[in-house]
Amino acid sequence: MLARVSSPTFKRLPRAVREQQMLDAAVKVFSRRGFHAASMDEIAEDAGISKPMVYAYLGTKEELFVACLHREGTRLMEAIAGAAAPDLPADERLWRGLRAFFGFVGAHRDGWAVLYRQARGERPFAAEVATMRGRLVEVVASMLDHALRAKGREVRGTDLEVVAYALVGASESLADWLADHPEADPEKTATRMMNVAWLGADRLLRGVTWHPPAD
Amino acid sequence: MLARVSSPTFKRLPRAVREQQMLDAAVKVFSRRGFHAASMDEIAEDAGISKPMVYAYLGTKEELFVACLHREGTRLMEAIAGAAAPDLPADERLWRGLRAFFGFVGAHRDGWAVLYRQARGERPFAAEVATMRGRLVEVVASMLDHALRAKGREVRGTDLEVVAYALVGASESLADWLADHPEADPEKTATRMMNVAWLGADRLLRGVTWHPPAD
DNA sequence: GAGCATACCTACTCGTGCGTAGGGTTACGG
DNA sequence: CCGTAACCCTACGCACGAGTAGGTATGCTC
């Protein structure tokens, strides 16, 4: 049809760059509107590009969402892994991991947190989320396991995993809370989480357990 | 048009009854398909009624979903409130509350749990969920507060609330886990949660707190 | 500077599914 | 036995938004 007339010079950019711009826009729009309410048109417009380009580079809407989730998730995991060196004592590792986690969430209040919250519920993304959560749970569980062995104790694998699961869940919830409270301090939130997690875990590690009453 | 021909006798039922049937169907379909993938047609069909009736009685799709959430949520809260009598000691109350909670979730694995998981993410329902969660947090927080005062201790309100929030979050996560593991035992899950929650809370109540290292 | 791949666009198609218009039938009070 | 209200239906309008067809321009290679 007619040649582009309005804009002086549309920069032609290499694929890798455009992809990042699209992902940036997608994260923004997805977290503002939610997966379903977000339209590909809006994402394209926000990225300063036309819709077919988005389809050409990142695929369908679902694939695009997964791509967002994946990029942000990887960043988060790297932040945590970078902070919690495996040769530290358990409490120190836990503390650093938590601090990195809440720091990241706090710095991406309306990006990561909202995306993740969505993904947990939406069927097609459950698998992706489960994988990421699984990695976290595994890390926490192995941390507890290390500490336990160091004390000569042993706990059934399932139990450990479930406890780890609970701790990760509590962290997720506080992350939600943090995302909803712009004035809240990530560091302080991490400390609070540490209080709940460590005081409980520490006792578990010492072999103290709670049993249901005879009833 | 033509009179109904196929079925011998369509029962004409009073509104209150039909509403419950519709809600039953809606819960079923919403949790199987997810909010967006669920169609009003399918819900109507499953309820054994035609679509306009659903609109006449329960309103739009969103309103219908909220109605589901509300009915099931109320049932859950009643189950918990009925189990955790306020004149029991804190640990006993916590234990009974948790047992009721996981019992309920376990008995509604593909009803309540899935609905709630959806609602947490979907924007328009966030408010509804926040309200319910708020009630739970309040209960837990006041429980801790009672126990604290009994020991002559005092903790800043915000701290208490955040700890309660974390505990509720951990429970939600284990509820998800329970919903995803049909073979798991609710009672045992409750015990595990109690271990994490109470061992931590008990120490907090004794005035033991964890502080970040000087760094 | 011809060829070719890559970046990029406008302008559609088309399914899906919410919500409604408009009308029929059974119960029940008077 | 007649009105009126509550129950219930079939059949459609219509907007919205995912995904595509088909074409243009620009840079890079040889």
Short mmCIF file of C-alpha atoms (C1' of nucleotides) in Angstrom, two decimals:
data_model
loop_
_atom_site.label_atom_id
_atom_site.label_comp_id
_atom_site.label_asym_id
_atom_site.label_seq_id
_atom_site.Cartn_x
_atom_site.Cartn_y
_atom_site.Cartn_z
CA MET A 1 0.00 0.00 0.00
CA LEU A 2 1.11 3.51 0.75
CA ALA A 3 4.57 4.06 2.08
CA ARG A 4 4.92 4.99 5.73
CA VAL A 5 4.46 8.74 5.82
CA SER A 6 4.03 9.95 9.36
CA SER A 7 7.24 9.18 11.20
CA PRO A 8 10.57 10.60 10.08
CA THR A 9 12.59 7.43 10.44
CA PHE A 10 11.42 4.15 11.84
CA LYS A 11 14.55 2.62 13.23
CA ARG A 12 15.15 -0.87 11.94
CA LEU A 13 16.49 -2.79 14.87
CA PRO A 14 18.01 -6.25 15.13
CA ARG A 15 15.77 -9.03 16.33
CA ALA A 16 17.38 -9.51 19.73
CA VAL A 17 16.79 -5.88 20.67
CA ARG A 18 13.19 -5.80 19.52
CA GLU A 19 12.45 -9.01 21.38
CA GLN A 20 13.57 -7.44 24.63
CA GLN A 21 11.47 -4.34 23.97
CA MET A 22 8.48 -6.54 23.29
CA LEU A 23 9.05 -8.52 26.45
CA ASP A 24 9.34 -5.30 28.43
CA ALA A 25 6.06 -4.07 27.01
CA ALA A 26 4.40 -7.43 27.53
CA VAL A 27 5.41 -7.63 31.18
CA LYS A 28 4.09 -4.12 31.69
CA VAL A 29 0.75 -4.69 30.01
CA PHE A 30 0.19 -8.20 31.36
CA SER A 31 0.74 -7.06 34.89
CA ARG A 32 -1.42 -3.95 34.51
CA ARG A 33 -4.36 -5.63 32.81
CA GLY A 34 -3.99 -9.31 33.59
CA PHE A 35 -3.43 -12.02 31.02
CA HIS A 36 -6.89 -12.08 29.51
CA ALA A 37 -7.69 -8.40 29.59
CA ALA A 38 -4.37 -7.60 27.95
CA SER A 39 -4.61 -7.31 24.20
CA MET A 40 -1.86 -8.10 21.76
CA ASP A 41 -2.60 -4.79 20.08
CA GLU A 42 -1.85 -2.86 23.23
CA ILE A 43 1.36 -4.77 23.81
CA ALA A 44 2.48 -4.15 20.26
CA GLU A 45 1.66 -0.48 20.50
CA ASP A 46 3.46 -0.13 23.80
CA ALA A 47 6.50 -1.78 22.30
CA GLY A 48 6.39 0.71 19.44
CA ILE A 49 5.89 -1.99 16.85
CA SER A 50 3.05 -3.63 14.95
CA LYS A 51 1.25 -6.78 15.97
CA PRO A 52 2.52 -9.17 13.29
CA MET A 53 6.06 -8.54 14.47
CA VAL A 54 5.16 -9.77 17.90
CA TYR A 55 3.70 -12.93 16.41
CA ALA A 56 6.73 -13.37 14.20
CA TYR A 57 9.20 -13.12 17.05
CA LEU A 58 7.50 -14.41 20.17
CA GLY A 59 4.60 -16.49 18.91
CA THR A 60 1.07 -16.67 20.29
CA LYS A 61 -0.25 -14.83 23.31
CA GLU A 62 0.29 -17.78 25.58
CA GLU A 63 3.82 -18.31 24.38
CA LEU A 64 4.50 -14.64 24.90
CA PHE A 65 3.29 -14.83 28.47
CA VAL A 66 5.42 -17.87 29.14
CA ALA A 67 8.41 -16.04 27.68
CA CYS A 68 7.83 -13.16 30.12
CA LEU A 69 7.49 -15.54 33.02
CA HIS A 70 10.63 -17.32 31.98
CA ARG A 71 12.80 -14.25 31.60
CA GLU A 72 11.72 -12.69 34.89
CA GLY A 73 11.84 -16.01 36.69
CA THR A 74 15.37 -16.65 35.53
CA ARG A 75 16.44 -13.25 36.76
CA LEU A 76 14.95 -13.95 40.15
CA MET A 77 16.60 -17.34 40.47
CA GLU A 78 19.92 -15.86 39.51
CA ALA A 79 19.55 -13.13 42.11
CA ILE A 80 18.88 -15.72 44.79
CA ALA A 81 21.58 -18.13 43.70
CA GLY A 82 24.09 -15.29 43.55
CA ALA A 83 23.30 -14.29 47.13
CA ALA A 84 23.06 -17.62 48.90
CA ALA A 85 26.46 -19.23 48.47
CA PRO A 86 26.30 -22.95 49.23
CA ASP A 87 29.29 -22.97 51.60
CA LEU A 88 27.70 -20.77 54.23
CA PRO A 89 25.96 -22.09 57.35
CA ALA A 90 22.26 -22.80 56.95
CA ASP A 91 20.88 -19.78 58.77
CA GLU A 92 23.17 -17.44 56.90
CA ARG A 93 22.19 -18.97 53.58
CA LEU A 94 18.52 -18.76 54.39
CA TRP A 95 18.86 -15.15 55.41
CA ARG A 96 20.74 -14.11 52.30
CA GLY A 97 18.38 -16.01 50.07
CA LEU A 98 15.36 -14.38 51.65
CA ARG A 99 16.93 -10.94 51.44
CA ALA A 100 17.66 -11.41 47.76
CA PHE A 101 14.18 -12.72 47.15
CA PHE A 102 12.34 -9.87 48.81
CA GLY A 103 14.76 -7.37 47.39
CA PHE A 104 13.95 -8.57 43.90
CA VAL A 105 10.22 -8.59 44.49
CA GLY A 106 10.36 -5.14 46.04
CA ALA A 107 12.23 -3.79 43.04
CA HIS A 108 9.68 -5.28 40.63
CA ARG A 109 6.50 -4.68 42.55
CA ASP A 110 4.33 -4.33 39.50
CA GLY A 111 6.23 -6.67 37.25
CA TRP A 112 7.25 -9.99 38.62
CA ALA A 113 4.91 -10.22 41.57
CA VAL A 114 1.79 -9.60 39.55
CA LEU A 115 2.83 -11.88 36.71
CA TYR A 116 3.59 -14.69 39.08
CA ARG A 117 0.37 -14.26 40.99
CA GLN A 118 -1.56 -14.55 37.73
CA ALA A 119 0.36 -17.55 36.54
CA ARG A 120 -0.31 -19.52 39.69
CA GLY A 121 -4.02 -19.59 38.96
CA GLU A 122 -4.24 -19.72 35.19
CA ARG A 123 -4.32 -23.35 34.10
CA PRO A 124 -2.01 -23.24 31.08
CA PHE A 125 0.85 -21.76 33.10
CA ALA A 126 0.57 -23.91 36.17
CA ALA A 127 3.26 -26.24 34.87
CA GLU A 128 5.75 -23.44 34.34
CA VAL A 129 5.14 -22.11 37.83
CA ALA A 130 5.29 -25.54 39.37
CA THR A 131 8.72 -26.07 37.84
CA MET A 132 10.09 -22.84 39.26
CA ARG A 133 8.56 -23.37 42.63
CA GLY A 134 9.92 -26.88 42.55
CA ARG A 135 13.45 -25.59 42.13
CA LEU A 136 13.02 -23.27 45.08
CA VAL A 137 11.55 -25.98 47.27
CA GLU A 138 14.41 -28.26 46.34
CA VAL A 139 16.96 -25.66 47.34
CA VAL A 140 15.31 -25.01 50.67
CA ALA A 141 14.82 -28.71 51.35
CA SER A 142 18.43 -29.54 50.60
CA MET A 143 19.49 -26.70 52.84
CA LEU A 144 17.49 -28.13 55.71
CA ASP A 145 18.75 -31.59 54.90
CA HIS A 146 22.38 -30.45 55.03
CA ALA A 147 21.87 -28.79 58.36
CA LEU A 148 20.17 -31.89 59.68
CA ARG A 149 22.89 -34.28 58.65
CA ALA A 150 25.45 -31.97 60.20
CA LYS A 151 23.65 -32.53 63.49
CA GLY A 152 23.46 -36.25 62.93
CA ARG A 153 19.72 -36.22 62.50
CA GLU A 154 17.53 -37.61 59.81
CA VAL A 155 14.04 -36.72 58.66
CA ARG A 156 11.84 -38.50 56.17
CA GLY A 157 12.21 -36.97 52.71
CA THR A 158 8.53 -36.21 52.28
CA ASP A 159 8.33 -34.41 55.60
CA LEU A 160 11.26 -32.25 54.70
CA GLU A 161 9.82 -31.40 51.35
CA VAL A 162 6.48 -30.44 52.77
CA VAL A 163 8.09 -28.21 55.37
CA ALA A 164 10.13 -26.58 52.63
CA TYR A 165 6.97 -26.18 50.63
CA ALA A 166 5.31 -24.40 53.51
CA LEU A 167 8.24 -22.04 53.92
CA VAL A 168 8.29 -21.22 50.24
CA GLY A 169 4.54 -20.66 50.37
CA ALA A 170 4.85 -18.29 53.29
CA SER A 171 7.47 -16.35 51.37
CA GLU A 172 5.26 -16.14 48.33
CA SER A 173 2.48 -14.74 50.45
CA LEU A 174 4.68 -12.13 52.02
CA ALA A 175 5.86 -11.28 48.53
CA ASP A 176 2.26 -10.66 47.56
CA TRP A 177 1.88 -8.52 50.62
CA LEU A 178 5.00 -6.61 49.76
CA ALA A 179 3.77 -6.03 46.21
CA ASP A 180 0.54 -4.60 47.55
CA HIS A 181 2.23 -2.28 50.03
CA PRO A 182 4.42 0.18 48.17
CA GLU A 183 5.62 1.77 51.40
CA ALA A 184 6.81 -1.48 52.94
CA ASP A 185 10.51 -2.22 53.27
CA PRO A 186 11.80 -5.40 51.60
CA GLU A 187 14.62 -5.81 54.10
CA LYS A 188 12.27 -5.64 57.03
CA THR A 189 9.90 -8.06 55.38
CA ALA A 190 12.76 -10.49 54.88
CA THR A 191 13.62 -10.21 58.54
CA ARG A 192 10.08 -11.01 59.55
CA MET A 193 9.99 -14.00 57.30
CA MET A 194 13.29 -15.13 58.74
CA ASN A 195 11.84 -14.95 62.22
CA VAL A 196 8.95 -17.20 61.34
CA ALA A 197 10.99 -19.59 59.25
CA TRP A 198 14.14 -19.91 61.23
CA LEU A 199 12.77 -20.08 64.72
CA GLY A 200 10.54 -22.89 63.56
CA ALA A 201 13.14 -24.64 61.45
CA ASP A 202 15.80 -24.36 64.09
CA ARG A 203 13.70 -26.22 66.59
CA LEU A 204 12.79 -28.82 64.02
CA LEU A 205 16.49 -29.27 63.44
CA ARG A 206 17.04 -29.84 67.13
CA GLY A 207 14.58 -32.68 67.02
CA VAL A 208 11.70 -30.88 68.70
CA THR A 209 8.44 -31.85 67.11
CA TRP A 210 4.85 -31.15 67.85
CA HIS A 211 2.35 -33.97 68.10
CA PRO A 212 -1.42 -33.86 67.94
CA PRO A 213 -3.12 -34.30 71.31
CA ALA A 214 -4.76 -37.63 72.10
CA ASP A 215 -8.11 -35.88 71.55
CA MET B 1 -42.34 -20.84 19.18
CA LEU B 2 -43.02 -24.52 19.48
CA ALA B 3 -43.89 -25.94 22.83
CA ARG B 4 -41.29 -28.01 24.60
CA VAL B 5 -41.66 -31.45 23.12
CA SER B 6 -38.81 -33.70 24.14
CA SER B 7 -38.94 -34.02 27.91
CA PRO B 8 -41.93 -35.47 29.69
CA THR B 9 -42.09 -32.98 32.53
CA PHE B 10 -39.69 -30.16 33.20
CA LYS B 11 -39.87 -29.66 36.90
CA ARG B 12 -40.65 -26.10 37.84
CA LEU B 13 -38.63 -25.42 40.95
CA PRO B 14 -38.61 -22.51 43.38
CA ARG B 15 -35.90 -19.93 42.96
CA ALA B 16 -33.90 -20.81 46.05
CA VAL B 17 -33.46 -24.40 44.91
CA ARG B 18 -32.49 -23.52 41.36
CA GLU B 19 -29.97 -20.99 42.60
CA GLN B 20 -28.19 -23.66 44.58
CA GLN B 21 -28.16 -26.01 41.60
CA MET B 22 -26.71 -23.25 39.48
CA LEU B 23 -24.05 -22.49 42.04
CA ASP B 24 -23.17 -26.16 42.26
CA ALA B 25 -22.78 -26.34 38.51
CA ALA B 26 -20.85 -23.09 38.38
CA VAL B 27 -18.36 -24.21 41.02
CA LYS B 28 -17.87 -27.44 39.13
CA VAL B 29 -17.35 -25.86 35.73
CA PHE B 30 -15.30 -22.91 36.96
CA SER B 31 -12.90 -25.18 38.74
CA ARG B 32 -12.62 -27.62 35.87
CA ARG B 33 -12.13 -25.05 33.14
CA GLY B 34 -11.00 -21.92 34.88
CA PHE B 35 -12.92 -18.67 34.96
CA HIS B 36 -12.31 -17.57 31.39
CA ALA B 37 -12.46 -20.92 29.67
CA ALA B 38 -15.72 -21.70 31.42
CA SER B 39 -18.75 -20.76 29.35
CA MET B 40 -22.08 -19.68 30.70
CA ASP B 41 -23.67 -22.12 28.28
CA GLU B 42 -21.85 -25.04 29.84
CA ILE B 43 -22.74 -23.93 33.33
CA ALA B 44 -26.38 -23.58 32.37
CA GLU B 45 -26.41 -26.96 30.70
CA ASP B 46 -24.73 -28.60 33.66
CA ALA B 47 -27.30 -27.07 35.96
CA GLY B 48 -30.03 -28.49 33.76
CA ILE B 49 -31.43 -25.08 32.93
CA SER B 50 -31.17 -22.49 30.18
CA LYS B 51 -28.78 -19.57 30.11
CA PRO B 52 -31.22 -16.69 30.61
CA MET B 53 -32.28 -18.22 33.90
CA VAL B 54 -28.74 -18.01 35.16
CA TYR B 55 -28.59 -14.36 34.20
CA ALA B 56 -31.97 -13.72 35.77
CA TYR B 57 -31.00 -15.25 39.10
CA LEU B 58 -27.30 -14.76 39.55
CA GLY B 59 -26.38 -11.96 37.15
CA THR B 60 -23.31 -11.69 34.95
CA LYS B 61 -20.45 -14.14 34.76
CA GLU B 62 -18.33 -12.15 37.19
CA GLU B 63 -21.15 -11.84 39.67
CA LEU B 64 -21.75 -15.55 39.38
CA PHE B 65 -18.13 -16.30 40.14
CA VAL B 66 -18.18 -14.01 43.14
CA ALA B 67 -21.31 -15.74 44.34
CA CYS B 68 -19.53 -19.10 44.17
CA LEU B 69 -16.53 -17.75 45.99
CA HIS B 70 -18.78 -16.27 48.62
CA ARG B 71 -20.81 -19.37 49.29
CA GLU B 72 -17.82 -21.68 49.50
CA GLY B 73 -15.80 -19.17 51.48
CA THR B 74 -18.55 -18.80 54.03
CA ARG B 75 -18.76 -22.55 54.44
CA LEU B 76 -15.03 -22.71 55.04
CA MET B 77 -15.05 -19.92 57.59
CA GLU B 78 -17.91 -21.58 59.42
CA ALA B 79 -16.06 -24.87 59.51
CA ILE B 80 -13.05 -23.18 61.03
CA ALA B 81 -14.97 -21.05 63.47
CA GLY B 82 -16.94 -24.07 64.62
CA ALA B 83 -13.79 -26.01 65.36
CA ALA B 84 -11.61 -23.39 67.04
CA ALA B 85 -13.55 -22.37 70.12
CA PRO B 86 -12.18 -19.11 71.52
CA ASP B 87 -11.87 -20.35 75.10
CA LEU B 88 -9.22 -22.95 74.35
CA PRO B 89 -5.49 -22.38 74.81
CA ALA B 90 -3.68 -20.94 71.79
CA ASP B 91 -1.98 -24.10 70.56
CA GLU B 92 -5.14 -26.10 70.87
CA ARG B 93 -7.08 -23.45 68.96
CA LEU B 94 -4.47 -23.29 66.25
CA TRP B 95 -4.43 -27.04 65.90
CA ARG B 96 -8.19 -27.36 65.64
CA GLY B 97 -8.40 -24.48 63.22
CA LEU B 98 -5.77 -26.00 60.97
CA ARG B 99 -7.36 -29.39 61.11
CA ALA B 100 -10.72 -27.94 60.11
CA PHE B 101 -9.09 -25.92 57.34
CA PHE B 102 -7.22 -28.80 55.75
CA GLY B 103 -10.14 -31.11 56.30
CA PHE B 104 -12.35 -28.76 54.34
CA VAL B 105 -9.83 -28.31 51.56
CA GLY B 106 -9.24 -32.02 51.34
CA ALA B 107 -12.94 -32.67 51.05
CA HIS B 108 -13.29 -30.09 48.26
CA ARG B 109 -10.09 -30.76 46.37
CA ASP B 110 -11.52 -29.81 43.02
CA GLY B 111 -13.96 -27.23 44.23
CA TRP B 112 -12.84 -24.71 46.74
CA ALA B 113 -9.10 -25.01 46.31
CA VAL B 114 -9.18 -24.46 42.58
CA LEU B 115 -11.65 -21.61 42.76
CA TYR B 116 -9.63 -19.83 45.37
CA ARG B 117 -6.39 -20.29 43.50
CA GLN B 118 -7.97 -18.70 40.45
CA ALA B 119 -9.44 -15.83 42.35
CA ARG B 120 -6.14 -14.86 43.92
CA GLY B 121 -4.73 -13.97 40.52
CA GLU B 122 -7.67 -12.63 38.59
CA ARG B 123 -7.86 -8.89 39.10
CA PRO B 124 -11.61 -8.39 39.51
CA PHE B 125 -11.78 -10.85 42.40
CA ALA B 126 -8.74 -9.74 44.31
CA ALA B 127 -10.87 -7.62 46.62
CA GLU B 128 -13.15 -10.49 47.56
CA VAL B 129 -10.18 -12.72 48.31
CA ALA B 130 -8.41 -10.01 50.25
CA THR B 131 -11.44 -9.63 52.48
CA MET B 132 -11.59 -13.31 53.29
CA ARG B 133 -7.90 -13.63 53.82
CA GLY B 134 -8.11 -10.55 55.99
CA ARG B 135 -10.62 -12.22 58.27
CA LEU B 136 -8.37 -15.24 58.63
CA VAL B 137 -5.31 -13.13 59.31
CA GLU B 138 -7.22 -11.21 61.91
CA VAL B 139 -8.26 -14.38 63.68
CA VAL B 140 -4.73 -15.75 63.73
CA ALA B 141 -3.26 -12.43 64.79
CA SER B 142 -5.69 -12.01 67.65
CA MET B 143 -4.94 -15.56 68.71
CA LEU B 144 -1.25 -14.77 68.92
CA ASP B 145 -2.00 -11.52 70.64
CA HIS B 146 -4.06 -13.23 73.32
CA ALA B 147 -1.34 -15.72 73.99
CA LEU B 148 1.21 -12.95 74.18
CA ARG B 149 -0.72 -10.87 76.68
CA ALA B 150 -1.23 -13.95 78.78
CA LYS B 151 2.56 -14.15 79.06
CA GLY B 152 2.83 -10.45 79.78
CA ARG B 153 4.54 -9.71 76.50
CA GLU B 154 3.76 -7.17 73.86
CA VAL B 155 4.55 -7.03 70.15
CA ARG B 156 3.99 -4.22 67.70
CA GLY B 157 0.70 -4.67 65.88
CA THR B 158 2.20 -4.61 62.40
CA ASP B 159 4.73 -7.30 63.27
CA LEU B 160 2.03 -9.54 64.58
CA GLU B 161 -0.09 -9.04 61.53
CA VAL B 162 2.73 -9.81 59.15
CA VAL B 163 3.59 -12.98 61.02
CA ALA B 164 -0.04 -14.00 60.89
CA TYR B 165 -0.04 -13.21 57.21
CA ALA B 166 2.94 -15.48 56.68
CA LEU B 167 1.27 -18.32 58.55
CA VAL B 168 -1.92 -17.95 56.58
CA GLY B 169 0.14 -17.88 53.39
CA ALA B 170 1.96 -21.05 54.32
CA SER B 171 -1.37 -22.72 54.96
CA GLU B 172 -2.70 -21.59 51.61
CA SER B 173 0.30 -23.10 49.92
CA LEU B 174 -0.05 -26.39 51.68
CA ALA B 175 -3.70 -26.31 50.73
CA ASP B 176 -2.65 -25.99 47.09
CA TRP B 177 -0.29 -28.86 47.60
CA LEU B 178 -3.03 -30.92 49.15
CA ALA B 179 -5.37 -30.16 46.28
CA ASP B 180 -2.75 -31.35 43.81
CA HIS B 181 -2.03 -34.58 45.69
CA PRO B 182 -5.18 -36.67 45.84
CA GLU B 183 -3.49 -39.35 47.88
CA ALA B 184 -2.30 -37.02 50.62
CA ASP B 185 -3.91 -37.04 54.05
CA PRO B 186 -5.42 -33.76 55.28
CA GLU B 187 -4.85 -34.65 58.93
CA LYS B 188 -1.18 -35.30 58.34
CA THR B 189 -0.83 -32.11 56.35
CA ALA B 190 -2.37 -30.18 59.19
CA THR B 191 0.12 -31.73 61.59
CA ARG B 192 3.01 -30.68 59.41
CA MET B 193 1.72 -27.17 59.17
CA MET B 194 1.31 -27.12 62.92
CA ASN B 195 4.92 -28.12 63.32
CA VAL B 196 6.16 -25.24 61.24
CA ALA B 197 3.75 -22.71 62.63
CA TRP B 198 3.71 -23.56 66.27
CA LEU B 199 7.35 -24.25 66.88
CA GLY B 200 8.10 -20.88 65.35
CA ALA B 201 5.24 -19.05 67.02
CA ASP B 202 5.92 -20.61 70.39
CA ARG B 203 9.44 -19.26 70.43
CA LEU B 204 8.27 -15.87 69.26
CA LEU B 205 5.85 -15.91 72.15
CA ARG B 206 8.71 -16.60 74.52
CA GLY B 207 10.40 -13.48 73.33
CA VAL B 208 13.04 -15.19 71.23
CA THR B 209 13.66 -13.25 68.06
CA TRP B 210 16.12 -13.54 65.26
CA HIS B 211 18.16 -10.54 64.22
CA PRO B 212 20.06 -9.93 61.00
CA PRO B 213 23.83 -10.27 61.36
CA ALA B 214 25.94 -7.11 61.43
CA ASP B 215 26.94 -8.01 57.85
"C1'" DG C 1 24.10 -3.14 -8.18
"C1'" DA C 2 21.47 -7.55 -8.37
"C1'" DG C 3 19.73 -10.74 -5.22
"C1'" DC C 4 18.06 -12.14 -0.99
"C1'" DA C 5 17.05 -12.18 3.61
"C1'" DT C 6 15.23 -9.56 7.22
"C1'" DA C 7 12.62 -6.01 9.32
"C1'" DC C 8 8.28 -4.01 9.08
"C1'" DC C 9 3.49 -2.51 7.78
"C1'" DT C 10 -1.91 -2.10 6.82
"C1'" DA C 11 -5.91 -4.31 6.66
"C1'" DC C 12 -8.39 -7.80 6.92
"C1'" DT C 13 -11.02 -12.81 8.58
"C1'" DC C 14 -13.44 -15.24 11.68
"C1'" DG C 15 -14.51 -17.84 15.80
"C1'" DT C 16 -16.15 -17.40 20.22
"C1'" DG C 17 -19.22 -16.50 23.83
"C1'" DC C 18 -21.49 -12.86 26.69
"C1'" DG C 19 -25.69 -10.95 27.30
"C1'" DT C 20 -30.73 -10.12 25.65
"C1'" DA C 21 -35.17 -9.74 23.14
"C1'" DG C 22 -39.32 -11.59 23.06
"C1'" DG C 23 -42.47 -14.98 23.94
"C1'" DG C 24 -44.58 -19.42 26.02
"C1'" DT C 25 -46.42 -22.17 30.15
"C1'" DT C 26 -47.58 -23.55 34.81
"C1'" DA C 27 -49.10 -22.42 39.57
"C1'" DC C 28 -51.72 -19.91 42.77
"C1'" DG C 29 -54.54 -16.33 44.98
"C1'" DG C 30 -58.98 -14.35 44.59
"C1'" DC D 1 -62.15 -19.94 36.47
"C1'" DC D 2 -59.51 -15.91 35.42
"C1'" DG D 3 -55.62 -12.88 36.03
"C1'" DT D 4 -51.07 -12.25 37.24
"C1'" DA D 5 -46.73 -13.43 38.63
"C1'" DA D 6 -43.09 -16.55 38.64
"C1'" DC D 7 -40.60 -19.90 35.87
"C1'" DC D 8 -38.58 -21.15 31.68
"C1'" DC D 9 -37.42 -21.39 26.69
"C1'" DT D 10 -35.33 -20.62 21.65
"C1'" DA D 11 -32.81 -17.81 18.99
"C1'" DC D 12 -30.22 -14.08 18.03
"C1'" DG D 13 -27.03 -9.51 18.05
"C1'" DC D 14 -22.83 -8.04 18.42
"C1'" DA D 15 -18.34 -6.68 20.12
"C1'" DC D 16 -13.96 -8.00 20.76
"C1'" DG D 17 -9.55 -9.60 19.91
"C1'" DA D 18 -6.42 -13.49 18.32
"C1'" DG D 19 -4.07 -14.56 14.47
"C1'" DT D 20 -2.96 -13.98 9.12
"C1'" DA D 21 -2.49 -12.62 4.22
"C1'" DG D 22 0.01 -10.20 1.36
"C1'" DG D 23 2.92 -6.49 0.33
"C1'" DT D 24 6.84 -2.72 1.05
"C1'" DA D 25 11.29 -1.05 2.34
"C1'" DT D 26 16.07 -1.49 3.81
"C1'" DG D 27 20.40 -3.27 4.58
"C1'" DC D 28 24.11 -6.95 3.56
"C1'" DT D 29 26.55 -10.07 0.67
"C1'" DC D 30 29.03 -11.23 -3.45
#
